[in-house]
Short mmCIF file of C-alpha atoms in Angstrom, two decimals:
data_model
loop_
_atom_site.label_atom_id
_atom_site.label_comp_id
_atom_site.label_asym_id
_atom_site.label_seq_id
_atom_site.Cartn_x
_atom_site.Cartn_y
_atom_site.Cartn_z
CA MET A 127 -70.01 -83.39 24.98
CA LEU A 128 -70.29 -80.05 23.18
CA ALA A 129 -69.63 -78.12 26.47
CA SER A 130 -66.28 -80.23 26.55
CA LEU A 131 -65.42 -79.48 23.12
CA LYS A 132 -65.87 -75.78 23.92
CA GLY A 133 -63.45 -76.06 26.95
CA MET A 134 -61.06 -77.89 24.80
CA VAL A 135 -61.10 -75.06 22.25
CA LEU A 136 -60.61 -72.56 24.64
CA THR A 137 -57.68 -74.28 26.24
CA LEU A 138 -56.19 -74.88 22.71
CA THR A 139 -56.27 -71.23 22.01
CA SER A 140 -54.33 -70.55 25.07
CA VAL A 141 -51.63 -72.91 23.70
CA PHE A 142 -50.44 -70.31 21.30
CA LYS A 143 -50.68 -67.39 23.49
CA ARG A 144 -47.49 -65.93 25.29
CA PRO A 145 -46.96 -67.55 28.58
CA VAL A 146 -47.53 -65.24 31.70
CA THR A 147 -45.59 -67.31 33.98
CA HIS A 148 -41.97 -66.41 35.15
CA GLN A 149 -39.15 -69.08 35.25
CA TYR A 150 -38.64 -67.82 38.80
CA PRO A 151 -35.16 -68.54 40.29
CA ASN A 152 -33.61 -68.24 36.85
CA GLN A 153 -35.39 -65.12 35.82
CA PRO A 154 -36.06 -62.88 38.68
CA ARG A 155 -39.28 -61.16 39.15
CA PRO A 156 -38.87 -57.56 39.42
CA VAL A 157 -40.54 -55.84 42.39
CA GLU A 158 -42.58 -52.78 42.35
CA ASN A 159 -41.21 -49.52 43.64
CA ARG A 160 -43.25 -49.59 46.77
CA TYR A 161 -42.46 -53.23 47.70
CA MET A 162 -42.06 -53.99 51.37
CA GLY A 163 -39.19 -56.35 51.73
CA PHE A 164 -37.27 -56.67 54.89
CA PRO A 165 -36.65 -53.74 56.92
CA ALA A 166 -33.13 -52.11 56.58
CA LEU A 167 -31.15 -49.25 58.03
CA THR A 168 -30.24 -45.99 55.86
CA TRP A 169 -26.87 -44.53 55.57
CA ASP A 170 -26.28 -40.94 55.49
CA LYS A 171 -23.88 -40.31 53.02
CA ASP A 172 -23.28 -36.53 53.60
CA VAL A 173 -21.99 -37.18 56.96
CA GLY A 174 -20.96 -40.85 56.71
CA GLU A 175 -23.09 -42.51 59.39
CA PRO A 176 -26.17 -44.02 59.90
CA TYR A 177 -29.48 -41.98 60.09
CA CYS A 178 -30.76 -43.79 63.06
CA THR A 179 -30.20 -42.32 66.44
CA SER A 180 -31.68 -45.50 68.39
CA CYS A 181 -34.75 -43.29 69.54
CA MET A 182 -36.63 -46.60 69.91
CA VAL A 183 -39.86 -45.37 68.29
CA CYS A 184 -39.80 -48.37 65.83
CA ILE A 185 -39.15 -50.83 68.45
CA ARG A 186 -41.84 -49.57 70.78
CA GLN A 187 -44.40 -49.54 67.84
CA CYS A 188 -43.63 -53.01 66.23
CA PRO A 189 -46.61 -55.44 66.84
CA THR A 190 -44.03 -58.10 67.07
CA GLN A 191 -41.40 -56.70 69.20
CA CYS A 192 -38.85 -58.14 66.39
CA MET A 193 -36.14 -55.36 67.03
CA SER A 194 -33.65 -54.21 69.64
CA ALA A 195 -31.12 -51.27 69.74
CA THR A 196 -28.85 -49.40 72.07
CA MET A 197 -27.61 -45.83 71.81
CA LYS A 198 -24.23 -44.39 72.15
CA ASP A 199 -23.02 -40.74 72.08
CA ASN A 200 -21.95 -39.67 68.71
CA PRO A 201 -18.23 -39.41 68.21
CA LEU A 202 -18.76 -37.17 64.99
CA GLN A 203 -20.70 -34.67 66.84
CA LYS A 204 -18.10 -33.90 69.17
CA GLU A 205 -15.82 -33.14 65.94
CA GLY A 206 -18.65 -31.00 64.57
CA LYS A 207 -19.13 -33.26 61.69
CA SER A 208 -22.63 -34.22 62.62
CA LYS A 209 -25.76 -32.79 64.24
CA ARG A 210 -27.10 -36.05 65.89
CA ARG A 211 -25.97 -36.00 69.24
CA LYS A 212 -26.81 -39.71 70.01
CA ILE A 213 -26.08 -42.60 67.08
CA VAL A 214 -27.09 -46.01 67.02
CA ASP A 215 -24.55 -48.32 68.69
CA THR A 216 -25.99 -51.70 68.12
CA PHE A 217 -29.42 -52.74 66.11
CA GLY A 218 -30.73 -56.26 65.69
CA ILE A 219 -33.78 -57.46 63.96
CA ASN A 220 -35.12 -61.02 64.00
CA LEU A 221 -36.35 -61.15 60.64
CA ASN A 222 -38.24 -64.71 61.35
CA ARG A 223 -40.43 -62.33 63.56
CA CYS A 224 -40.78 -59.56 61.28
CA ILE A 225 -44.10 -59.42 59.64
CA LEU A 226 -43.36 -56.76 57.05
CA CYS A 227 -45.97 -54.45 58.28
CA GLY A 228 -44.15 -51.09 57.76
CA ILE A 229 -45.23 -49.45 60.83
CA CYS A 230 -41.63 -48.91 61.93
CA VAL A 231 -41.02 -46.93 58.52
CA GLU A 232 -44.10 -44.81 59.35
CA VAL A 233 -43.31 -43.96 62.89
CA CYS A 234 -39.56 -43.08 62.10
CA ASN A 235 -38.95 -39.60 62.79
CA PHE A 236 -35.28 -39.60 61.16
CA ASP A 237 -35.82 -41.30 57.95
CA ALA A 238 -33.67 -44.19 59.50
CA ILE A 239 -35.48 -47.18 58.58
CA VAL A 240 -36.86 -48.41 55.27
CA MET A 241 -38.48 -51.32 53.95
CA SER A 242 -35.92 -52.64 51.62
CA HIS A 243 -36.60 -54.78 48.34
CA GLU A 244 -34.88 -57.74 50.00
CA HIS A 245 -36.86 -60.81 50.16
CA GLU A 246 -34.84 -63.96 49.36
CA MET A 247 -33.66 -64.66 52.98
CA SER A 248 -33.56 -68.42 53.32
CA VAL A 249 -31.01 -69.51 55.85
CA TYR A 250 -29.63 -72.88 56.91
CA GLU A 251 -29.71 -72.36 60.74
CA ARG A 252 -32.51 -71.82 62.97
CA ASN A 253 -31.49 -68.35 64.12
CA GLY A 254 -29.62 -67.34 60.81
CA ASP A 255 -32.26 -64.73 59.98
CA ARG A 256 -31.11 -62.44 62.84
CA VAL A 257 -29.47 -59.37 61.37
CA ASP A 258 -27.20 -57.03 63.25
CA LEU A 259 -26.33 -53.23 62.38
CA ILE A 260 -23.58 -53.88 59.67
CA GLU A 261 -25.94 -56.43 57.73
CA LEU A 262 -28.97 -53.96 58.11
CA LEU A 263 -26.96 -51.04 56.80
CA GLU A 264 -25.70 -53.23 53.92
CA MET A 265 -29.10 -53.85 52.99
CA GLY A 266 -30.25 -50.28 53.44
CA LYS A 267 -27.32 -49.31 51.01
CA ARG A 268 -28.10 -51.52 48.39
CA TYR A 269 -31.69 -50.40 48.44
CA GLN A 270 -30.57 -46.69 48.54
CA ASP A 271 -28.54 -47.20 45.50
CA LYS A 272 -31.16 -49.25 43.67
CA THR A 273 -33.78 -46.88 44.18
CA GLY A 274 -32.07 -43.57 44.26
CA TRP A 275 -33.72 -43.05 47.75
CA ILE A 276 -34.22 -39.46 49.12
CA PRO A 277 -35.14 -39.07 52.78
CA PRO A 278 -39.17 -38.69 53.01
CA THR A 279 -38.80 -35.89 55.43
CA GLN A 280 -36.74 -33.99 52.64
CA LEU A 281 -39.24 -34.79 50.03
CA ALA A 282 -42.09 -33.43 52.13
CA LYS A 283 -40.19 -30.29 52.83
CA ALA A 284 -39.74 -29.60 49.21
CA LYS A 285 -43.23 -30.48 48.43
CA LYS A 286 -44.36 -27.77 50.98
CA GLU A 287 -42.00 -25.26 49.54
CA LYS A 288 -43.03 -25.77 46.06
CA PRO A 289 -46.25 -27.82 45.60
CA ALA A 290 -45.85 -30.08 42.78
CA PRO A 291 -48.83 -30.02 40.54
CA ARG A 292 -50.67 -33.51 40.80
CA LYS A 293 -51.13 -35.26 37.38
CA ALA A 294 -54.54 -34.81 35.91
CA SER A 295 -56.59 -38.11 36.18
CA ALA A 296 -56.72 -40.23 33.31
CA MET B 195 -88.88 -103.13 51.62
CA SER B 196 -88.05 -106.47 53.19
CA ALA B 197 -88.11 -108.12 50.02
CA MET B 198 -85.46 -105.91 48.72
CA GLU B 199 -83.39 -106.44 51.83
CA ASN B 200 -83.47 -110.06 51.18
CA ALA B 201 -82.52 -109.76 47.36
CA ASP B 202 -79.32 -108.01 48.62
CA PRO B 203 -76.86 -110.49 49.76
CA LEU B 204 -74.79 -107.64 51.49
CA SER B 205 -77.73 -107.34 53.82
CA GLN B 206 -77.33 -110.58 55.46
CA THR B 207 -73.57 -109.87 56.61
CA HIS B 208 -72.48 -107.75 59.53
CA HIS B 209 -71.95 -104.43 58.49
CA VAL B 210 -70.34 -101.57 60.19
CA ASP B 211 -69.89 -98.00 59.23
CA LEU B 212 -66.41 -96.72 58.32
CA MET B 213 -64.99 -93.80 60.01
CA LEU B 214 -63.12 -91.92 57.44
CA ASN B 215 -60.70 -88.94 58.23
CA MET B 216 -60.74 -86.26 55.91
CA GLY B 217 -58.26 -83.73 56.79
CA PRO B 218 -56.47 -81.83 58.35
CA GLN B 219 -53.94 -82.06 55.23
CA HIS B 220 -56.53 -82.98 52.66
CA PRO B 221 -56.07 -80.89 49.56
CA SER B 222 -59.76 -80.23 49.36
CA THR B 223 -60.31 -78.77 52.77
CA HIS B 224 -58.79 -75.22 51.89
CA GLY B 225 -56.33 -75.30 54.68
CA VAL B 226 -56.44 -77.32 57.80
CA PHE B 227 -59.79 -78.28 58.43
CA ARG B 228 -60.56 -81.82 59.51
CA MET B 229 -63.91 -83.65 58.75
CA LEU B 230 -64.56 -86.97 60.71
CA LEU B 231 -66.71 -88.75 58.35
CA ARG B 232 -68.89 -91.79 59.09
CA VAL B 233 -69.34 -93.54 55.94
CA ASP B 234 -71.74 -96.32 54.63
CA GLY B 235 -70.28 -97.53 51.45
CA GLU B 236 -69.93 -94.19 49.42
CA VAL B 237 -72.49 -92.53 51.32
CA VAL B 238 -71.82 -90.27 54.26
CA VAL B 239 -73.97 -90.99 57.32
CA ASP B 240 -72.67 -88.43 59.67
CA ALA B 241 -70.00 -85.84 59.60
CA GLU B 242 -68.26 -84.30 62.51
CA PRO B 243 -66.28 -81.18 61.52
CA HIS B 244 -63.07 -80.26 63.73
CA ILE B 245 -61.75 -76.90 63.59
CA GLY B 246 -59.12 -74.96 65.26
CA TYR B 247 -56.05 -75.95 63.66
CA LEU B 248 -55.19 -72.62 62.62
CA HIS B 249 -56.15 -70.97 65.89
CA ARG B 250 -53.70 -68.12 66.69
CA GLY B 251 -56.00 -66.33 69.23
CA SER B 252 -56.32 -63.01 67.14
CA GLU B 253 -59.04 -61.55 69.33
CA LYS B 254 -57.19 -62.06 72.19
CA LEU B 255 -53.71 -60.75 70.82
CA ALA B 256 -55.62 -58.00 69.55
CA GLU B 257 -56.22 -56.85 73.26
CA GLY B 258 -52.42 -56.59 73.80
CA GLU B 259 -51.79 -54.48 70.53
CA GLN B 260 -52.33 -50.76 69.97
CA TYR B 261 -55.11 -49.75 67.72
CA HIS B 262 -52.76 -49.09 64.41
CA GLN B 263 -51.32 -52.51 65.34
CA VAL B 264 -54.52 -54.52 65.34
CA VAL B 265 -54.81 -53.93 61.52
CA THR B 266 -52.01 -56.28 60.94
CA LEU B 267 -54.02 -59.04 62.72
CA PHE B 268 -57.08 -58.36 60.41
CA ASP B 269 -54.88 -58.89 57.57
CA ARG B 270 -54.16 -62.32 58.66
CA MET B 271 -57.59 -63.27 59.66
CA ASP B 272 -59.25 -63.81 56.24
CA TYR B 273 -56.29 -63.88 54.15
CA ILE B 274 -57.99 -64.11 50.85
CA SER B 275 -59.65 -60.54 51.32
CA ASN B 276 -57.23 -58.75 53.41
CA PHE B 277 -58.42 -55.18 52.26
CA ASN B 278 -62.16 -55.89 53.33
CA ASN B 279 -60.75 -57.18 56.80
CA GLU B 280 -58.65 -54.15 57.26
CA TRP B 281 -61.74 -51.86 56.06
CA VAL B 282 -63.97 -53.23 58.42
CA TYR B 283 -61.68 -52.67 61.58
CA CYS B 284 -60.92 -49.24 60.44
CA ARG B 285 -64.40 -48.45 60.21
CA ALA B 286 -65.26 -49.54 63.59
CA VAL B 287 -62.60 -47.52 65.28
CA GLU B 288 -63.53 -44.66 62.88
CA LYS B 289 -67.00 -44.84 64.30
CA LEU B 290 -66.00 -45.04 67.77
CA MET B 291 -63.89 -42.10 67.22
CA GLY B 292 -66.21 -40.24 65.01
CA ILE B 293 -63.65 -39.79 62.08
CA GLU B 294 -64.87 -39.28 58.65
CA PRO B 295 -62.29 -40.45 56.08
CA PRO B 296 -61.76 -38.23 53.10
CA GLU B 297 -63.49 -38.80 49.92
CA ARG B 298 -60.50 -39.92 48.02
CA ALA B 299 -59.51 -42.41 50.74
CA GLU B 300 -63.22 -43.76 50.57
CA HIS B 301 -63.12 -43.89 46.79
CA ILE B 302 -59.67 -45.90 46.82
CA ARG B 303 -60.99 -48.43 49.81
CA VAL B 304 -63.87 -49.31 47.58
CA ILE B 305 -61.81 -50.02 44.57
CA LEU B 306 -59.23 -51.89 46.52
CA GLY B 307 -61.94 -53.69 48.50
CA GLU B 308 -64.07 -54.62 45.36
CA LEU B 309 -60.86 -55.98 43.45
CA ASN B 310 -60.14 -58.00 46.43
CA ARG B 311 -63.74 -59.39 46.15
CA VAL B 312 -62.73 -60.47 42.39
CA ALA B 313 -59.62 -61.88 43.40
CA SER B 314 -61.10 -64.00 46.19
CA HIS B 315 -63.97 -65.13 43.96
CA LEU B 316 -61.42 -65.98 41.26
CA LEU B 317 -59.51 -68.14 43.76
CA PHE B 318 -62.85 -69.72 44.67
CA LEU B 319 -63.80 -70.25 40.96
CA GLY B 320 -60.27 -72.17 40.66
CA THR B 321 -60.39 -74.23 43.55
CA PHE B 322 -64.24 -75.24 43.17
CA GLY B 323 -63.31 -76.30 39.86
CA LEU B 324 -60.54 -78.58 41.38
CA ASP B 325 -63.10 -80.07 43.94
CA ALA B 326 -65.47 -80.71 41.22
CA GLY B 327 -62.68 -82.29 38.94
CA ALA B 328 -61.96 -79.59 36.66
CA MET B 329 -58.15 -79.02 36.36
CA THR B 330 -57.89 -76.32 34.06
CA PRO B 331 -59.94 -73.24 35.39
CA VAL B 332 -57.61 -72.83 38.23
CA MET B 333 -54.59 -71.95 35.93
CA PHE B 334 -56.75 -69.39 34.17
CA SER B 335 -58.33 -67.81 37.39
CA PHE B 336 -54.84 -67.56 39.18
CA ARG B 337 -53.66 -65.65 35.92
CA GLY B 338 -56.19 -63.06 36.98
CA ARG B 339 -55.61 -63.14 40.49
CA GLU B 340 -52.18 -62.57 39.87
CA ARG B 341 -52.65 -59.62 38.01
CA VAL B 342 -54.92 -57.86 41.09
CA GLN B 343 -52.02 -58.87 43.26
CA ALA B 344 -49.54 -57.20 41.10
CA LEU B 345 -51.60 -54.06 41.38
CA PHE B 346 -51.52 -54.51 45.19
CA GLU B 347 -47.96 -54.71 45.31
CA ALA B 348 -47.68 -51.46 43.26
CA VAL B 349 -50.21 -49.62 45.72
CA SER B 350 -49.66 -50.95 49.13
CA GLY B 351 -46.29 -52.68 48.70
CA ALA B 352 -47.35 -56.16 49.55
CA ARG B 353 -49.16 -58.78 47.67
CA MET B 354 -51.29 -60.22 50.54
CA MET B 355 -50.61 -58.51 54.12
CA HIS B 356 -51.00 -54.94 52.87
CA ASN B 357 -51.42 -52.86 56.10
CA TYR B 358 -52.51 -50.22 53.90
CA LEU B 359 -55.91 -49.06 55.25
CA HIS B 360 -55.32 -46.96 58.45
CA ILE B 361 -57.57 -45.80 60.98
CA GLY B 362 -58.94 -42.29 59.29
CA GLY B 363 -57.81 -43.16 55.91
CA LEU B 364 -55.01 -44.46 53.81
CA LYS B 365 -51.50 -45.14 54.77
CA GLU B 366 -50.39 -43.30 51.61
CA ASP B 367 -51.95 -41.95 48.34
CA VAL B 368 -51.90 -44.21 45.47
CA PRO B 369 -49.01 -44.25 43.04
CA ASP B 370 -49.14 -41.41 40.16
CA ASN B 371 -49.90 -44.18 37.49
CA PHE B 372 -52.80 -45.45 39.47
CA HIS B 373 -55.21 -44.66 36.86
CA SER B 374 -53.41 -46.25 33.75
CA LEU B 375 -52.66 -49.43 35.82
CA MET B 376 -56.29 -49.66 36.66
CA ASN B 377 -57.63 -49.26 33.35
CA GLY B 378 -55.21 -51.88 32.05
CA LEU B 379 -56.03 -54.16 34.81
CA LEU B 380 -59.69 -53.68 34.47
CA SER B 381 -60.04 -54.85 30.82
CA GLU B 382 -57.57 -57.71 31.44
CA LEU B 383 -59.67 -58.77 34.30
CA GLN B 384 -62.82 -58.56 32.53
CA ALA B 385 -61.53 -60.71 29.82
CA ASP B 386 -59.98 -63.22 32.53
CA VAL B 387 -63.35 -63.64 34.29
CA GLU B 388 -65.41 -64.00 31.24
CA GLU B 389 -63.03 -66.60 30.23
CA CYS B 390 -63.14 -68.56 33.55
CA ASP B 391 -66.88 -68.34 33.44
CA ARG B 392 -66.82 -69.47 29.74
CA LEU B 393 -64.80 -72.28 30.65
CA LEU B 394 -66.39 -73.69 33.67
CA THR B 395 -69.99 -72.21 34.43
CA PHE B 396 -72.12 -74.18 31.89
CA ASN B 397 -69.80 -77.15 31.20
CA GLU B 398 -71.68 -80.36 31.37
CA VAL B 399 -69.82 -82.35 33.74
CA PHE B 400 -69.46 -79.49 35.97
CA VAL B 401 -73.30 -78.80 36.13
CA ALA B 402 -73.59 -82.54 36.72
CA ARG B 403 -71.42 -82.45 39.52
CA SER B 404 -72.76 -79.34 41.22
CA LYS B 405 -76.45 -78.90 40.26
CA ASN B 406 -78.73 -80.37 43.14
CA VAL B 407 -76.02 -81.10 45.22
CA GLY B 408 -75.87 -79.85 48.94
CA ALA B 409 -79.16 -77.94 48.39
CA ILE B 410 -80.49 -76.07 51.45
CA ASP B 411 -83.76 -74.28 51.86
CA LEU B 412 -83.68 -70.67 52.75
CA GLN B 413 -85.24 -71.01 56.29
CA THR B 414 -82.61 -73.65 57.18
CA ALA B 415 -79.75 -71.25 55.89
CA LEU B 416 -81.38 -68.33 57.65
CA ASP B 417 -81.33 -70.47 60.78
CA TYR B 418 -77.77 -71.17 60.56
CA GLY B 419 -76.98 -67.63 60.14
CA TRP B 420 -75.58 -67.98 56.57
CA THR B 421 -74.67 -64.52 54.78
CA GLY B 422 -73.03 -63.66 51.70
CA PRO B 423 -73.03 -65.30 48.36
CA CYS B 424 -74.38 -68.31 50.37
CA ILE B 425 -77.78 -66.96 51.42
CA ARG B 426 -78.03 -65.12 48.13
CA ALA B 427 -77.88 -68.44 46.41
CA CYS B 428 -80.70 -69.63 48.36
CA GLY B 429 -82.86 -66.99 46.70
CA LEU B 430 -82.72 -63.88 49.67
CA GLU B 431 -81.54 -60.64 48.28
CA TYR B 432 -79.52 -59.75 51.25
CA ASP B 433 -76.25 -57.74 50.97
CA VAL B 434 -74.74 -55.54 53.71
CA ARG B 435 -73.84 -53.04 51.02
CA ARG B 436 -77.52 -52.59 50.23
CA ALA B 437 -79.22 -53.72 53.84
CA GLU B 438 -77.22 -51.24 55.99
CA PRO B 439 -75.10 -49.23 53.45
CA TYR B 440 -71.79 -48.20 54.36
CA SER B 441 -69.01 -45.94 52.98
CA ILE B 442 -69.93 -44.59 49.71
CA TYR B 443 -71.70 -47.59 48.38
CA PRO B 444 -75.01 -46.04 48.14
CA ARG B 445 -73.71 -43.76 45.16
CA PHE B 446 -72.89 -46.73 42.95
CA ASP B 447 -75.25 -48.63 40.73
CA PHE B 448 -75.00 -52.41 41.27
CA ASN B 449 -77.06 -55.51 41.27
CA ILE B 450 -77.11 -58.05 43.80
CA PRO B 451 -77.25 -61.34 42.01
CA ILE B 452 -79.18 -64.06 43.64
CA ALA B 453 -80.20 -67.68 42.64
CA ARG B 454 -82.82 -69.91 43.70
CA ASP B 455 -82.32 -73.57 44.64
CA GLY B 456 -79.44 -73.00 47.04
CA ASP B 457 -77.18 -75.79 45.85
CA CYS B 458 -73.64 -75.83 45.20
CA TRP B 459 -73.95 -74.56 41.42
CA ASP B 460 -76.09 -71.63 42.51
CA ARG B 461 -73.67 -70.66 45.11
CA TYR B 462 -70.83 -70.88 42.46
CA PHE B 463 -72.92 -68.90 40.01
CA VAL B 464 -73.76 -66.12 42.32
CA ARG B 465 -70.21 -65.51 42.75
CA VAL B 466 -69.25 -65.46 39.38
CA MET B 467 -71.98 -62.85 38.57
CA GLU B 468 -70.59 -60.77 41.59
CA MET B 469 -67.38 -60.54 39.98
CA TYR B 470 -69.09 -58.70 36.94
CA GLU B 471 -70.79 -56.45 39.44
CA SER B 472 -67.81 -55.73 41.55
CA LEU B 473 -65.77 -54.51 38.28
CA HIS B 474 -68.81 -52.33 37.32
CA ILE B 475 -68.54 -50.68 40.91
CA ILE B 476 -64.90 -50.28 40.27
CA ARG B 477 -65.54 -48.51 37.08
CA GLN B 478 -67.58 -46.21 38.66
CA ALA B 479 -65.55 -45.45 41.52
CA LEU B 480 -62.55 -44.75 39.43
CA LYS B 481 -64.34 -42.34 37.51
CA GLU B 482 -65.78 -40.44 40.32
CA MET B 483 -62.35 -40.63 42.29
CA PRO B 484 -61.83 -37.04 43.47
CA GLU B 485 -58.45 -35.47 44.34
CA GLY B 486 -57.52 -34.43 47.87
CA PRO B 487 -55.87 -35.80 50.92
CA VAL B 488 -56.25 -39.58 51.97
CA MET B 489 -55.78 -39.29 55.52
CA ALA B 490 -58.07 -37.50 58.28
CA GLY B 491 -57.25 -36.97 61.90
CA ALA B 492 -54.48 -37.89 64.05
CA ARG B 493 -52.39 -40.53 62.82
CA ARG B 494 -49.95 -41.72 65.59
CA LEU B 495 -51.68 -41.87 68.81
CA ILE B 496 -55.38 -43.33 68.61
CA ARG B 497 -57.19 -43.36 71.82
CA PRO B 498 -60.89 -43.76 71.22
CA PRO B 499 -63.38 -42.58 73.81
CA LYS B 500 -64.85 -45.06 76.22
CA GLY B 501 -67.67 -46.96 74.68
CA ASP B 502 -68.36 -50.04 72.42
CA VAL B 503 -69.40 -50.21 68.77
CA TYR B 504 -70.45 -52.92 66.33
CA VAL B 505 -69.95 -52.62 62.66
CA ARG B 506 -70.43 -54.94 59.87
CA ALA B 507 -69.60 -55.10 56.12
CA GLU B 508 -69.82 -57.12 53.16
CA ASN B 509 -66.94 -59.83 52.86
CA PRO B 510 -66.39 -61.65 49.85
CA ARG B 511 -67.46 -64.60 52.09
CA GLY B 512 -70.42 -63.03 53.70
CA GLU B 513 -71.12 -60.69 56.61
CA ILE B 514 -68.18 -59.75 58.75
CA GLY B 515 -68.80 -57.93 62.10
CA VAL B 516 -66.68 -56.56 64.25
CA TYR B 517 -67.39 -55.55 67.88
CA LEU B 518 -64.91 -53.35 69.59
CA VAL B 519 -64.81 -52.22 73.14
CA SER B 520 -62.76 -49.47 74.08
CA ASP B 521 -61.88 -48.48 77.72
CA GLY B 522 -60.44 -45.06 76.76
CA THR B 523 -56.59 -46.42 76.52
CA ASP B 524 -54.50 -46.87 73.55
CA LYS B 525 -55.46 -50.69 73.35
CA PRO B 526 -58.70 -52.18 72.59
CA TYR B 527 -60.41 -53.82 75.75
CA ARG B 528 -62.18 -56.33 73.42
CA VAL B 529 -62.25 -57.02 69.88
CA LYS B 530 -64.93 -59.85 68.75
CA VAL B 531 -65.31 -60.76 65.03
CA ARG B 532 -68.09 -62.41 63.49
CA PRO B 533 -66.46 -64.54 60.87
CA PRO B 534 -68.90 -65.28 57.93
CA SER B 535 -67.32 -68.24 56.97
CA PHE B 536 -67.57 -69.76 60.51
CA CYS B 537 -71.29 -69.34 60.26
CA ASN B 538 -71.42 -70.71 56.83
CA LEU B 539 -69.24 -73.71 57.92
CA SER B 540 -71.82 -74.52 60.72
CA ALA B 541 -74.48 -76.20 58.45
CA LEU B 542 -71.85 -78.57 56.65
CA ARG B 543 -72.76 -81.44 58.86
CA GLN B 544 -76.62 -81.14 57.56
CA LEU B 545 -75.44 -80.41 53.91
CA VAL B 546 -73.22 -83.55 53.52
CA LYS B 547 -75.44 -85.84 55.43
CA ASN B 548 -76.64 -88.74 52.62
CA ALA B 549 -74.29 -87.19 50.17
CA TYR B 550 -71.43 -89.00 48.44
CA ILE B 551 -67.72 -88.77 49.57
CA ALA B 552 -67.04 -86.98 46.49
CA ASP B 553 -69.92 -84.57 46.83
CA ALA B 554 -68.94 -83.88 50.51
CA VAL B 555 -65.84 -82.36 48.62
CA VAL B 556 -67.70 -80.15 46.30
CA ILE B 557 -70.12 -79.03 49.18
CA LEU B 558 -67.20 -78.03 51.33
CA GLY B 559 -65.64 -76.22 48.44
CA SER B 560 -68.96 -74.39 47.68
CA LEU B 561 -68.94 -72.84 51.00
CA ASP B 562 -65.75 -71.01 50.29
CA ILE B 563 -64.40 -70.98 53.57
CA VAL B 564 -61.07 -69.72 54.71
CA LEU B 565 -59.74 -71.24 57.78
CA GLY B 566 -57.69 -68.29 58.93
CA GLU B 567 -61.08 -66.67 59.63
CA VAL B 568 -62.82 -69.66 60.94
CA ASP B 569 -60.29 -70.48 63.80
CA ARG B 570 -59.14 -66.78 64.26
#
């Protein structure tokens, strides 16, 4: 009896606390900076082309084989605007197969793929989650604009030249 | 006896045991587990567990994946304690290759692993309360678990399937505000655990539902191969972190909580005490955490030498073992997992015999099984 009362008191005290729950669809929960949503392709704004050269590294390293890509000669390279000799022609990801492990991002040598913050991807058709190059680049652009993305190799280079002092541990 | 039988009018009637199918979609089975109960009135006469509904062939799949890809499979085995599972696999490959992860990586692994243990036990606390008829604690325990998962998201980018521990260290360093995040989380988590503890542990109804229910003696439990909190509830002070210290655990000061009777309440209580110990370990690890790199050795191409290795670790559910055979290629030849909850589950038939149906639910809950790991 006493124990039940104690429990009731504890329950009653939490009535007056601020709720920790989010009213999710109406009140979106912000994701963390490192959040791994569905993969997306990045856009090189300086040149005006995707970073991806279709080198197939991510495709070979993917544990679920959810991606496919083809390559073409880069027309911008012939005009002298770009350094990339080859460029992505088509790129497809079956997001139903993707397990969001982030291995593709780790192995990419060209900063071409990122884990975007997209996670609301419900669709009406069975294969509605297959995305092509255009959609992937759109997702990537949204991610780049939202987070102010800087290519990781560029970051690493900057760090090497001028090692930033690490924050002292609290 | 015969006089009593005569007095009971039911004894004269023709009487058949009832076969009751519990699961695989029953809410108290914590996943897809099916128990075929033969009941006599309200008493379970016999029980036949059926497993395999969540079998995904993880061990076989691992043979077709490269070493660094297998981590994703281990994430999905015991999906309540992902970090601990990744950890034991990474340790197996590291042992085979002779890699020592850097100090900082080891500290972060301990912190995340112990946090995962707290999150896992909080989930157990809530669901065990539900099994025993207490509806409130699950709300409180999920609040605490949610905080841990928010930290995991900030650190690894995923709430459950992290793929953060890599062979030879970690995927990347923790975020710069890790210490402030952790300090905030630890005080909140301590309060959460204490609140859940206060709410449930010595509640009269809860104790009546779980004390002296599903008791097992130490020898039988050992024969079934029990490990983890379940065997500690029987009175054996056995913890892999002590028995065969790995990583940097010998440096930390922590107790191994044990209980005596080996019943459902003891199994619950050991887990609650373990949460406090885990928080204690995290505080020590956080204080000692050095600066430095978080990755050792080659990251991309992992090709361990020929040979085999067995590595074990303390999962929230018990002792997890990984037997890894390498044939010198970039894919493992064989990955065998010794799942703790599978071994603990093996005693279920004996435990639920002669118990009430309502108690069978409590007993199953007290074993804290994860079907993803039982079936693999």
